[in-house]
Amino acid sequence: MGSIYSESSPPPPPLQQHVVLFPFMSKGHTIPLLHLARLLLNRNLSVTVFTTPANRPFIAHSLADTKASIIDLPFPENVPDIPTGIESTEKLPSMSLFNSFGTATKHMQADFERELQSLPKVSFMVSDGFLWWTLDSASKFGIPRLVFFGMCSYASSLGKVVGENRLLHGPESENELITVPKFPWIKITKNDFDPIMSKEPDPKSKDFEFLMNCVITMARSFGLVVNSFYELEPVFVDYCNRESQPKAYPVGPLCLAEPKSKVENSSRPDNMPALVRWLDQKLQQGSSVLYVAFGSQADISPEQLKEIATGLEESNVNFLWVIRKKESELSDGFEERVKDRGMVVRDWVDQREILMHESVNGFLSHCGWNSVLESICAEVPILGWPMMADQHLNTRMVVEEIKVGLRVETCDGSVRGFVKWEGLKKVVKELMEGDKGKEVRKKVKEVAEMAKKAMEEGGSSWCTLNTLIDEACNGNVSNR
Ligand code: UDP
């Protein structure tokens, strides 16, 4: 067939597809969507990221080397219990304020829709599950909305089966093992789930209303972006796609979209050169390092913090420990006593860069899903210590399903129990020096290889992202 364009007038470039991303205002939800922005930009789509003024600098720094546009909408004022100026969950005085924070975001809807009106045509939108009201906005403008929740398919599947079978409402005690129907090799306890799931729901409570808003709008969205890859959890991805709406697109690990070289990167935190020098020194001495960090929002009690310090001191391993600013002071003399082999940091670090350092050989982690994927991709085995949300299920997955880590020992054997220093020392040594540590270190390398292949051109996540873009841009799709 001939072309209507002569050689002297080349065809116009195809209309560029335009995607709106709207991450929730917490680092664990924002970072993976910024990685998704890179993947979309690499495929020549244009990207606009929505956020709030206080979150803008982090996003602008992260995407400084890209052509992404950023629009900030004012964060609602006078929200009950939320101090003025706090626009992200990691800055909340306590996670008990999460509901007020999440619910308040609805007041951004009018501004969001005003901005959507003036944007070039939007092909599709990816917004966080906690920003449930963005589905209405998307539907008003005829834009397909994909939802991002940041959970793996294993955790989503277990949540669904457990809810449908009312497993959390049976006679068992909080810590008794319960076999999961449909996946009988998996045993969970009631304590693996957030208390809101295990109590009889109070339909009038604000927590229940928020949860329902998020769940219902997710099911009515066009698709679900999953930060995982098919080969990691085929049984669970298939289960979700067979049994739930909307269609799940595993397109990760998204962290692999981040540029490798950080040295000249403007988003690199100022403390990194010194930390990397310290890690280099350990490598030169032939020693390995345990990285210790519990994500951006876990609340750790002063008593628990003390046991961690003693456990690390007594285990005699080298460690780099990131503590959140709001956590209390460590006991007098701790940092001085361990200074030859332990480094304590109280600022934001580049976790990915630390994990990728050759000297880092273990990660004591709360098993936030991003941390799990980042550790896997860096070939670092995990010592799981879940604290909240989906982290208990993630730890089961890490330890029992994909076997890339061990779990800390609590003093009463329960998944939410207190961890004494003796138990911590024992598992730290096992991970860093023992036979079980060797096994999970070998396994994590195999899984890391699978992850890299999934993201390479032609890999499962690569192809799934192409399918997603194709279906969202050209499929005449709509939200339900
Ligand atoms: N993170 C980081 N530096 C820090 C603390 C956290 O880069 O000092 C990043 C970490 O690499 C991950 C995210 O913040 O990408 C935390 O997400 P995760 O799901 O692991 O835990 P959450 O903070 O949501 O509990």
Short mmCIF file of C-alpha atoms and ligand atoms in Angstrom, two decimals:
data_model
loop_
_atom_site.label_atom_id
_atom_site.label_comp_id
_atom_site.label_asym_id
_atom_site.label_seq_id
_atom_site.Cartn_x
_atom_site.Cartn_y
_atom_site.Cartn_z
CA MET A 1 0.00 0.00 0.00
CA GLY A 2 1.32 3.44 -0.90
CA SER A 3 1.87 6.24 1.55
CA ILE A 4 0.09 9.58 1.32
CA TYR A 5 3.34 11.27 2.40
CA SER A 6 6.05 12.08 -0.14
CA GLU A 7 9.72 11.79 0.79
CA SER A 8 9.97 15.56 1.09
CA SER A 9 7.16 15.73 3.65
CA PRO A 10 7.76 13.01 6.24
CA PRO A 11 4.73 11.74 8.15
CA PRO A 12 3.96 13.69 11.33
CA PRO A 13 5.13 11.93 14.48
CA PRO A 14 2.40 9.82 16.05
CA LEU A 15 0.45 11.71 18.68
CA GLN A 16 2.33 11.28 21.94
CA GLN A 17 0.37 9.41 24.57
CA HIS A 18 0.14 11.26 27.86
CA VAL A 19 -0.09 9.63 31.29
CA VAL A 20 -1.05 11.20 34.61
CA LEU A 21 0.52 9.67 37.74
CA PHE A 22 -0.81 10.57 41.18
CA PRO A 23 1.17 8.89 43.99
CA PHE A 24 -0.02 8.85 47.60
CA MET A 25 1.95 11.09 49.92
CA SER A 26 4.21 8.55 51.56
CA LYS A 27 7.64 7.54 50.33
CA GLY A 28 6.85 3.83 49.99
CA HIS A 29 3.95 4.66 47.67
CA THR A 30 5.63 7.51 45.79
CA ILE A 31 9.01 5.97 44.94
CA PRO A 32 7.69 3.04 42.84
CA LEU A 33 5.44 5.36 40.81
CA LEU A 34 8.44 7.60 40.08
CA HIS A 35 10.17 4.50 38.76
CA LEU A 36 7.10 3.76 36.65
CA ALA A 37 7.34 7.33 35.29
CA ARG A 38 10.82 6.49 33.98
CA LEU A 39 9.60 3.34 32.27
CA LEU A 40 6.79 5.25 30.55
CA LEU A 41 9.11 8.10 29.50
CA ASN A 42 11.56 5.53 28.08
CA ARG A 43 8.73 4.28 25.88
CA ASN A 44 8.20 7.83 24.60
CA LEU A 45 5.01 8.58 26.51
CA SER A 46 4.77 11.96 28.22
CA VAL A 47 4.16 11.97 31.96
CA THR A 48 2.61 14.46 34.39
CA VAL A 49 3.02 13.71 38.11
CA PHE A 50 0.59 15.24 40.61
CA THR A 51 1.68 15.97 44.17
CA THR A 52 1.56 18.65 46.90
CA PRO A 53 3.98 21.55 47.49
CA ALA A 54 5.87 19.89 50.38
CA ASN A 55 6.34 16.66 48.40
CA ARG A 56 7.39 18.40 45.22
CA PRO A 57 11.13 18.78 45.98
CA PHE A 58 11.57 15.01 46.53
CA ILE A 59 9.79 14.23 43.26
CA ALA A 60 11.54 17.01 41.34
CA HIS A 61 14.94 15.74 42.54
CA SER A 62 14.13 12.14 41.72
CA LEU A 63 13.01 12.98 38.19
CA ALA A 64 15.46 15.85 37.60
CA ASP A 65 17.13 14.06 34.67
CA THR A 66 13.80 13.36 32.92
CA LYS A 67 11.16 15.29 30.98
CA ALA A 68 8.34 14.53 33.41
CA SER A 69 6.10 17.49 34.34
CA ILE A 70 5.06 18.01 37.94
CA ILE A 71 1.94 19.79 39.15
CA ASP A 72 1.37 20.46 42.82
CA LEU A 73 -2.04 20.91 44.37
CA PRO A 74 -2.41 22.56 47.78
CA PHE A 75 -2.75 20.05 50.60
CA PRO A 76 -6.06 20.61 52.48
CA GLU A 77 -5.84 23.00 55.42
CA ASN A 78 -7.29 22.67 58.92
CA VAL A 79 -7.49 18.89 58.87
CA PRO A 80 -8.46 17.67 62.36
CA ASP A 81 -5.39 16.26 64.21
CA ILE A 82 -2.95 16.90 61.35
CA PRO A 83 -0.47 19.69 62.18
CA THR A 84 -0.22 22.38 59.46
CA GLY A 85 2.59 21.75 57.01
CA ILE A 86 2.50 17.95 57.29
CA GLU A 87 1.86 16.57 53.83
CA SER A 88 3.30 13.07 54.00
CA THR A 89 2.59 10.11 56.26
CA GLU A 90 6.19 9.65 57.41
CA LYS A 91 5.98 13.12 59.03
CA LEU A 92 2.82 12.26 60.99
CA PRO A 93 3.41 12.28 64.77
CA SER A 94 1.79 8.82 64.82
CA MET A 95 0.40 6.38 62.28
CA SER A 96 -2.88 6.43 64.24
CA LEU A 97 -3.56 9.69 62.32
CA PHE A 98 -3.42 7.88 59.00
CA ASN A 99 -7.19 7.83 58.53
CA SER A 100 -7.58 11.62 59.02
CA PHE A 101 -4.70 12.17 56.61
CA GLY A 102 -5.97 9.82 53.92
CA THR A 103 -9.57 11.04 54.19
CA ALA A 104 -8.50 14.69 53.93
CA THR A 105 -6.97 14.14 50.48
CA LYS A 106 -10.52 14.12 49.06
CA HIS A 107 -10.53 17.91 49.46
CA MET A 108 -7.96 18.03 46.66
CA GLN A 109 -10.48 16.71 44.15
CA ALA A 110 -11.77 20.08 42.87
CA ASP A 111 -8.24 21.41 42.25
CA PHE A 112 -7.24 18.14 40.61
CA GLU A 113 -10.16 18.30 38.19
CA ARG A 114 -9.44 21.96 37.38
CA GLU A 115 -5.90 20.97 36.39
CA LEU A 116 -7.06 17.93 34.39
CA GLN A 117 -9.26 20.24 32.35
CA SER A 118 -6.31 22.30 31.15
CA LEU A 119 -3.92 19.40 30.44
CA PRO A 120 -3.26 17.94 26.99
CA LYS A 121 -5.43 14.86 26.39
CA VAL A 122 -4.69 12.20 29.00
CA SER A 123 -4.48 8.63 27.67
CA PHE A 124 -4.65 6.98 31.09
CA MET A 125 -4.08 7.68 34.76
CA VAL A 126 -2.27 5.66 37.42
CA SER A 127 -3.25 6.82 40.91
CA ASP A 128 -2.72 5.33 44.34
CA GLY A 129 -5.44 3.16 45.85
CA PHE A 130 -5.61 5.48 48.88
CA LEU A 131 -6.60 8.35 46.56
CA TRP A 132 -9.91 6.60 45.90
CA TRP A 133 -11.69 9.76 44.73
CA THR A 134 -9.41 10.03 41.68
CA LEU A 135 -11.54 7.32 40.05
CA ASP A 136 -14.50 9.76 39.93
CA SER A 137 -12.27 12.45 38.46
CA ALA A 138 -10.90 10.06 35.84
CA SER A 139 -14.39 8.87 34.87
CA LYS A 140 -15.67 12.47 34.55
CA PHE A 141 -12.97 13.11 31.94
CA GLY A 142 -13.31 9.71 30.24
CA ILE A 143 -9.81 8.68 31.34
CA PRO A 144 -9.09 4.99 32.14
CA ARG A 145 -7.75 4.78 35.69
CA LEU A 146 -5.26 2.16 36.84
CA VAL A 147 -4.83 1.81 40.55
CA PHE A 148 -1.52 1.29 42.35
CA PHE A 149 -1.51 -0.31 45.82
CA GLY A 150 2.11 -1.38 46.21
CA MET A 151 1.28 -4.87 47.45
CA CYS A 152 2.48 -8.18 46.04
CA SER A 153 -0.04 -10.64 44.60
CA TYR A 154 0.73 -13.15 47.40
CA ALA A 155 -0.53 -10.66 50.04
CA SER A 156 -3.54 -9.62 47.91
CA SER A 157 -4.50 -13.26 47.32
CA LEU A 158 -4.25 -14.20 50.99
CA GLY A 159 -6.28 -11.12 51.97
CA LYS A 160 -9.02 -12.18 49.58
CA VAL A 161 -9.15 -15.87 50.58
CA VAL A 162 -9.00 -15.05 54.27
CA GLY A 163 -11.82 -12.47 53.94
CA GLU A 164 -14.07 -14.72 51.86
CA ASN A 165 -13.65 -17.65 54.24
CA ARG A 166 -13.94 -15.50 57.38
CA LEU A 167 -10.73 -17.14 58.62
CA LEU A 168 -10.04 -14.30 61.04
CA HIS A 169 -13.38 -14.75 62.80
CA GLY A 170 -13.01 -18.45 63.77
CA PRO A 171 -12.35 -19.87 67.26
CA GLU A 172 -8.54 -19.94 66.92
CA SER A 173 -6.38 -17.76 69.14
CA GLU A 174 -4.41 -14.83 67.67
CA ASN A 175 -1.27 -16.88 67.15
CA GLU A 176 -2.61 -20.30 66.20
CA LEU A 177 -1.67 -21.47 62.72
CA ILE A 178 -4.61 -21.65 60.30
CA THR A 179 -4.41 -23.47 56.96
CA VAL A 180 -5.44 -21.29 54.03
CA PRO A 181 -8.05 -22.88 51.73
CA LYS A 182 -6.99 -22.79 48.04
CA PHE A 183 -3.33 -22.56 49.14
CA PRO A 184 -3.13 -25.40 51.71
CA TRP A 185 0.67 -25.27 51.97
CA ILE A 186 0.32 -21.80 53.53
CA LYS A 187 -0.47 -21.33 57.22
CA ILE A 188 -1.26 -17.92 58.62
CA THR A 189 -2.24 -16.54 62.01
CA LYS A 190 -4.83 -13.87 62.80
CA ASN A 191 -1.92 -11.70 63.88
CA ASP A 192 -0.57 -11.65 60.32
CA PHE A 193 -3.39 -9.25 59.46
CA ASP A 194 -4.08 -5.71 60.56
CA PRO A 195 -6.52 -5.54 63.49
CA ILE A 196 -9.10 -3.79 61.26
CA MET A 197 -9.43 -7.06 59.29
CA SER A 198 -9.77 -9.39 62.24
CA LYS A 199 -12.41 -7.43 64.18
CA GLU A 200 -16.06 -7.62 63.18
CA PRO A 201 -16.24 -4.49 61.03
CA ASP A 202 -18.15 -1.53 62.40
CA PRO A 203 -19.76 -0.21 59.22
CA LYS A 204 -20.06 3.23 60.81
CA SER A 205 -16.37 3.57 61.68
CA LYS A 206 -14.15 5.93 59.71
CA ASP A 207 -11.53 3.21 59.15
CA PHE A 208 -14.13 0.94 57.61
CA GLU A 209 -15.49 3.71 55.39
CA PHE A 210 -12.00 4.59 54.15
CA LEU A 211 -11.14 0.95 53.47
CA MET A 212 -14.39 0.36 51.59
CA ASN A 213 -13.89 3.49 49.47
CA CYS A 214 -10.46 2.24 48.45
CA VAL A 215 -11.56 -1.35 47.78
CA ILE A 216 -14.69 -0.47 45.80
CA THR A 217 -12.99 2.12 43.60
CA MET A 218 -10.15 -0.30 42.96
CA ALA A 219 -12.59 -2.92 41.66
CA ARG A 220 -14.23 -0.29 39.41
CA SER A 221 -10.91 0.87 37.95
CA PHE A 222 -9.66 -0.27 34.59
CA GLY A 223 -6.57 -2.08 35.89
CA LEU A 224 -4.15 -2.67 38.75
CA VAL A 225 -0.44 -1.90 38.45
CA VAL A 226 1.48 -4.46 40.53
CA ASN A 227 5.07 -3.90 41.58
CA SER A 228 6.10 -7.51 41.16
CA PHE A 229 7.01 -9.89 38.35
CA TYR A 230 5.19 -12.94 37.09
CA GLU A 231 7.94 -15.49 37.74
CA LEU A 232 8.15 -14.49 41.41
CA GLU A 233 4.57 -15.46 42.21
CA PRO A 234 2.83 -17.04 39.21
CA VAL A 235 0.24 -18.90 41.32
CA PHE A 236 -0.86 -15.69 43.01
CA VAL A 237 -0.82 -13.43 39.95
CA ASP A 238 -2.97 -16.01 38.16
CA TYR A 239 -5.28 -16.31 41.15
CA CYS A 240 -5.80 -12.52 41.31
CA ASN A 241 -6.49 -12.35 37.60
CA ARG A 242 -8.90 -15.27 37.75
CA GLU A 243 -10.79 -14.30 40.89
CA SER A 244 -10.68 -10.51 41.25
CA GLN A 245 -11.25 -7.30 39.39
CA PRO A 246 -9.58 -5.34 37.93
CA LYS A 247 -6.94 -6.97 35.73
CA ALA A 248 -3.53 -7.04 37.43
CA TYR A 249 -0.46 -6.02 35.44
CA PRO A 250 2.80 -7.10 37.16
CA VAL A 251 5.38 -4.71 35.70
CA GLY A 252 8.19 -4.77 38.27
CA PRO A 253 10.43 -4.78 40.12
CA LEU A 254 10.03 -1.08 39.40
CA CYS A 255 13.22 -0.22 41.31
CA LEU A 256 15.19 -1.69 38.40
CA ALA A 257 14.09 1.32 36.33
CA GLU A 258 16.30 3.58 38.43
CA PRO A 259 19.60 4.71 36.86
CA LYS A 260 22.55 2.76 38.26
CA SER A 261 25.09 5.55 38.54
CA LYS A 262 24.24 7.74 41.51
CA VAL A 263 27.49 9.62 41.91
CA GLU A 264 26.53 12.64 39.78
CA ASN A 265 22.82 12.39 40.53
CA SER A 266 21.23 15.49 42.08
CA SER A 267 18.79 13.33 44.07
CA ARG A 268 21.65 11.58 45.90
CA PRO A 269 21.43 12.48 49.61
CA ASP A 270 24.46 14.46 50.91
CA ASN A 271 25.37 11.75 53.42
CA MET A 272 25.95 9.08 50.77
CA PRO A 273 29.61 9.75 49.87
CA ALA A 274 30.64 9.28 53.53
CA LEU A 275 28.50 6.15 53.91
CA VAL A 276 29.88 4.65 50.72
CA ARG A 277 33.44 5.40 51.88
CA TRP A 278 32.71 3.54 55.12
CA LEU A 279 31.26 0.57 53.21
CA ASP A 280 34.29 0.63 50.87
CA GLN A 281 36.56 0.42 53.89
CA LYS A 282 34.70 -2.63 55.19
CA LEU A 283 35.01 -4.25 51.78
CA GLN A 284 38.76 -3.58 51.71
CA GLN A 285 39.05 -5.21 55.14
CA GLY A 286 37.28 -8.26 53.73
CA SER A 287 34.28 -7.78 56.08
CA SER A 288 30.61 -7.89 55.27
CA VAL A 289 27.93 -5.51 56.60
CA LEU A 290 24.36 -5.98 57.85
CA TYR A 291 22.09 -3.13 56.74
CA VAL A 292 19.39 -2.35 59.32
CA ALA A 293 16.36 -0.20 58.42
CA PHE A 294 12.64 -0.35 59.04
CA GLY A 295 11.27 1.86 56.28
CA SER A 296 9.87 5.34 56.42
CA GLN A 297 7.01 5.00 58.88
CA ALA A 298 7.27 2.20 61.43
CA ASP A 299 6.93 3.35 65.07
CA ILE A 300 9.54 1.57 67.21
CA SER A 301 9.28 1.83 71.01
CA PRO A 302 12.29 3.02 73.05
CA GLU A 303 12.42 -0.41 74.79
CA GLN A 304 12.56 -2.22 71.45
CA LEU A 305 15.18 0.18 70.13
CA LYS A 306 17.36 -0.64 73.14
CA GLU A 307 17.13 -4.39 72.46
CA ILE A 308 18.11 -3.82 68.81
CA ALA A 309 21.18 -1.87 69.90
CA THR A 310 22.24 -4.57 72.37
CA GLY A 311 21.54 -7.34 69.85
CA LEU A 312 23.70 -5.64 67.24
CA GLU A 313 26.46 -4.92 69.74
CA GLU A 314 26.53 -8.48 71.05
CA SER A 315 26.33 -10.12 67.62
CA ASN A 316 29.71 -8.65 66.72
CA VAL A 317 28.76 -8.09 63.07
CA ASN A 318 29.42 -4.90 61.12
CA PHE A 319 26.22 -2.92 60.66
CA LEU A 320 24.81 0.23 59.12
CA TRP A 321 21.65 1.18 61.01
CA VAL A 322 19.21 3.84 59.81
CA ILE A 323 17.14 5.30 62.63
CA ARG A 324 14.27 7.72 62.12
CA LYS A 325 14.71 11.16 63.63
CA LYS A 326 11.68 10.88 65.87
CA GLU A 327 13.04 7.73 67.52
CA SER A 328 14.62 8.20 70.91
CA GLU A 329 18.29 8.51 71.68
CA LEU A 330 20.35 5.34 71.93
CA SER A 331 21.90 4.57 75.29
CA ASP A 332 24.98 6.48 76.37
CA GLY A 333 28.19 5.29 74.85
CA PHE A 334 26.63 2.81 72.37
CA GLU A 335 27.88 4.53 69.24
CA GLU A 336 31.34 5.07 70.76
CA ARG A 337 31.61 1.41 71.80
CA VAL A 338 30.68 0.07 68.36
CA LYS A 339 32.35 2.77 66.27
CA ASP A 340 34.84 0.43 64.59
CA ARG A 341 32.14 -1.78 63.16
CA GLY A 342 28.81 0.02 63.44
CA MET A 343 27.47 3.15 61.79
CA VAL A 344 24.21 4.81 62.93
CA VAL A 345 22.50 7.23 60.53
CA ARG A 346 19.57 9.49 61.40
CA ASP A 347 18.84 10.99 57.96
CA TRP A 348 17.28 9.83 54.76
CA VAL A 349 19.73 7.58 52.88
CA ASP A 350 19.72 6.14 49.40
CA GLN A 351 18.68 2.64 50.44
CA ARG A 352 19.09 1.17 46.96
CA GLU A 353 22.67 2.37 46.71
CA ILE A 354 23.50 0.92 50.13
CA LEU A 355 21.95 -2.45 49.29
CA MET A 356 23.83 -2.57 45.99
CA HIS A 357 27.18 -2.03 47.73
CA GLU A 358 29.28 -5.17 47.51
CA SER A 359 30.00 -5.23 51.25
CA VAL A 360 26.30 -5.42 52.23
CA ASN A 361 25.45 -9.05 52.80
CA GLY A 362 22.25 -9.00 54.85
CA PHE A 363 19.25 -6.71 55.47
CA LEU A 364 17.39 -6.59 58.77
CA SER A 365 14.14 -5.20 57.39
CA HIS A 366 10.50 -4.58 58.28
CA CYS A 367 9.66 -6.18 54.90
CA GLY A 368 7.90 -3.19 53.38
CA TRP A 369 7.30 -4.45 49.86
CA ASN A 370 9.71 -1.95 48.26
CA SER A 371 12.46 -2.94 50.67
CA VAL A 372 11.88 -6.62 49.87
CA LEU A 373 12.17 -6.03 46.12
CA GLU A 374 15.17 -3.73 46.49
CA SER A 375 16.94 -6.34 48.61
CA ILE A 376 16.16 -9.13 46.14
CA CYS A 377 17.40 -7.07 43.19
CA ALA A 378 20.63 -6.32 45.08
CA GLU A 379 21.06 -10.06 45.85
CA VAL A 380 20.93 -9.38 49.59
CA PRO A 381 19.12 -11.93 51.83
CA ILE A 382 16.60 -10.57 54.31
CA LEU A 383 16.09 -10.93 58.03
CA GLY A 384 12.39 -10.15 58.30
CA TRP A 385 10.93 -8.20 61.21
CA PRO A 386 7.41 -7.13 60.19
CA MET A 387 5.75 -4.25 62.04
CA MET A 388 2.45 -3.32 60.37
CA ALA A 389 0.22 -3.30 57.25
CA ASP A 390 1.10 -6.02 54.70
CA GLN A 391 4.57 -6.58 56.20
CA HIS A 392 3.62 -9.76 58.10
CA LEU A 393 2.39 -11.39 54.91
CA ASN A 394 5.43 -10.14 53.00
CA THR A 395 7.65 -11.76 55.63
CA ARG A 396 5.81 -15.08 55.23
CA MET A 397 6.35 -14.81 51.51
CA VAL A 398 10.06 -13.99 51.88
CA VAL A 399 10.74 -16.77 54.39
CA GLU A 400 8.29 -19.55 53.49
CA GLU A 401 7.33 -19.05 49.85
CA ILE A 402 10.34 -17.72 47.96
CA LYS A 403 12.87 -18.55 50.70
CA VAL A 404 15.16 -15.55 50.34
CA GLY A 405 15.30 -14.74 54.04
CA LEU A 406 14.95 -15.70 57.68
CA ARG A 407 12.74 -14.22 60.39
CA VAL A 408 13.60 -12.64 63.75
CA GLU A 409 12.68 -14.61 66.87
CA THR A 410 10.18 -12.96 69.18
CA CYS A 411 10.33 -13.85 72.86
CA ASP A 412 6.87 -15.47 72.87
CA GLY A 413 7.11 -16.94 69.35
CA SER A 414 4.22 -14.78 68.07
CA VAL A 415 4.56 -12.70 64.91
CA ARG A 416 3.95 -9.40 66.73
CA GLY A 417 5.88 -10.23 69.90
CA PHE A 418 8.70 -8.29 71.53
CA VAL A 419 12.19 -9.15 70.29
CA LYS A 420 14.86 -9.55 72.98
CA TRP A 421 18.49 -8.95 72.17
CA GLU A 422 19.45 -12.60 72.65
CA GLY A 423 16.96 -13.73 69.97
CA LEU A 424 18.10 -10.99 67.63
CA LYS A 425 21.78 -11.81 68.08
CA LYS A 426 21.11 -15.49 67.29
CA VAL A 427 19.34 -14.86 63.97
CA VAL A 428 21.69 -12.07 62.92
CA LYS A 429 24.62 -14.49 63.30
CA GLU A 430 22.67 -17.21 61.49
CA LEU A 431 21.97 -14.90 58.54
CA MET A 432 25.49 -13.49 58.31
CA GLU A 433 27.53 -16.58 59.20
CA GLY A 434 25.34 -19.69 59.45
CA ASP A 435 24.23 -22.45 57.08
CA LYS A 436 20.68 -21.14 56.79
CA GLY A 437 22.16 -17.78 55.81
CA LYS A 438 24.15 -19.52 53.05
CA GLU A 439 21.01 -21.17 51.70
CA VAL A 440 18.96 -17.96 51.48
CA ARG A 441 21.94 -16.06 50.03
CA LYS A 442 22.15 -18.62 47.23
CA LYS A 443 18.40 -18.46 46.63
CA VAL A 444 18.25 -14.66 46.54
CA LYS A 445 20.83 -14.62 43.74
CA GLU A 446 18.63 -16.91 41.64
CA VAL A 447 15.55 -14.75 42.25
CA ALA A 448 17.53 -11.57 41.47
CA GLU A 449 18.48 -13.07 38.12
CA MET A 450 14.80 -13.81 37.37
CA ALA A 451 13.89 -10.24 38.33
CA LYS A 452 16.46 -8.74 35.96
CA LYS A 453 15.28 -10.96 33.10
CA ALA A 454 11.64 -9.96 33.72
CA MET A 455 12.51 -6.28 33.27
CA GLU A 456 14.78 -6.71 30.24
CA GLU A 457 13.42 -6.16 26.74
CA GLY A 458 11.25 -9.20 25.96
CA GLY A 459 10.96 -10.20 29.65
CA SER A 460 7.60 -10.78 31.33
CA SER A 461 7.32 -7.35 33.01
CA TRP A 462 8.56 -5.60 29.89
CA CYS A 463 5.88 -7.30 27.78
CA THR A 464 3.18 -6.73 30.42
CA LEU A 465 3.91 -3.00 30.45
CA ASN A 466 3.61 -2.93 26.66
CA THR A 467 0.27 -4.71 26.93
CA LEU A 468 -0.89 -2.29 29.63
CA ILE A 469 0.01 0.74 27.51
CA ASP A 470 -1.59 -0.78 24.46
CA GLU A 471 -4.80 -1.73 26.22
CA ALA A 472 -5.09 1.54 28.13
CA CYS A 473 -4.37 3.77 25.11
CA ASN A 474 -6.07 1.91 22.30
CA GLY A 475 -8.56 -0.46 23.77
CA ASN A 476 -11.63 1.79 24.06
CA VAL A 477 -11.60 0.93 27.73
CA SER A 478 -13.39 2.64 30.55
CA ASN A 479 -13.73 2.44 34.29
CA ARG A 480 -16.68 0.48 35.61
N1 UDP B 1 13.93 4.67 51.74
C1 UDP B 1 15.11 5.28 51.40
N2 UDP B 1 15.82 5.86 52.38
C2 UDP B 1 15.45 5.88 53.68
C3 UDP B 1 14.24 5.24 54.03
C4 UDP B 1 13.50 4.64 53.03
O1 UDP B 1 15.50 5.29 50.22
O2 UDP B 1 16.18 6.43 54.50
C5 UDP B 1 13.11 4.08 50.66
C6 UDP B 1 13.28 2.59 50.48
O3 UDP B 1 14.37 2.33 49.63
C7 UDP B 1 11.94 2.20 49.87
C8 UDP B 1 10.97 3.15 50.54
O4 UDP B 1 11.73 4.25 51.01
O5 UDP B 1 11.96 2.44 48.48
C9 UDP B 1 10.24 2.53 51.71
O6 UDP B 1 9.28 1.66 51.23
P1 UDP B 1 8.94 0.29 51.94
O7 UDP B 1 7.80 -0.32 51.19
O8 UDP B 1 10.15 -0.56 52.06
O9 UDP B 1 8.52 0.67 53.42
P2 UDP B 1 7.53 1.80 54.03
O10 UDP B 1 8.37 2.99 54.28
O11 UDP B 1 6.45 2.04 53.02
O12 UDP B 1 7.07 1.16 55.29
#
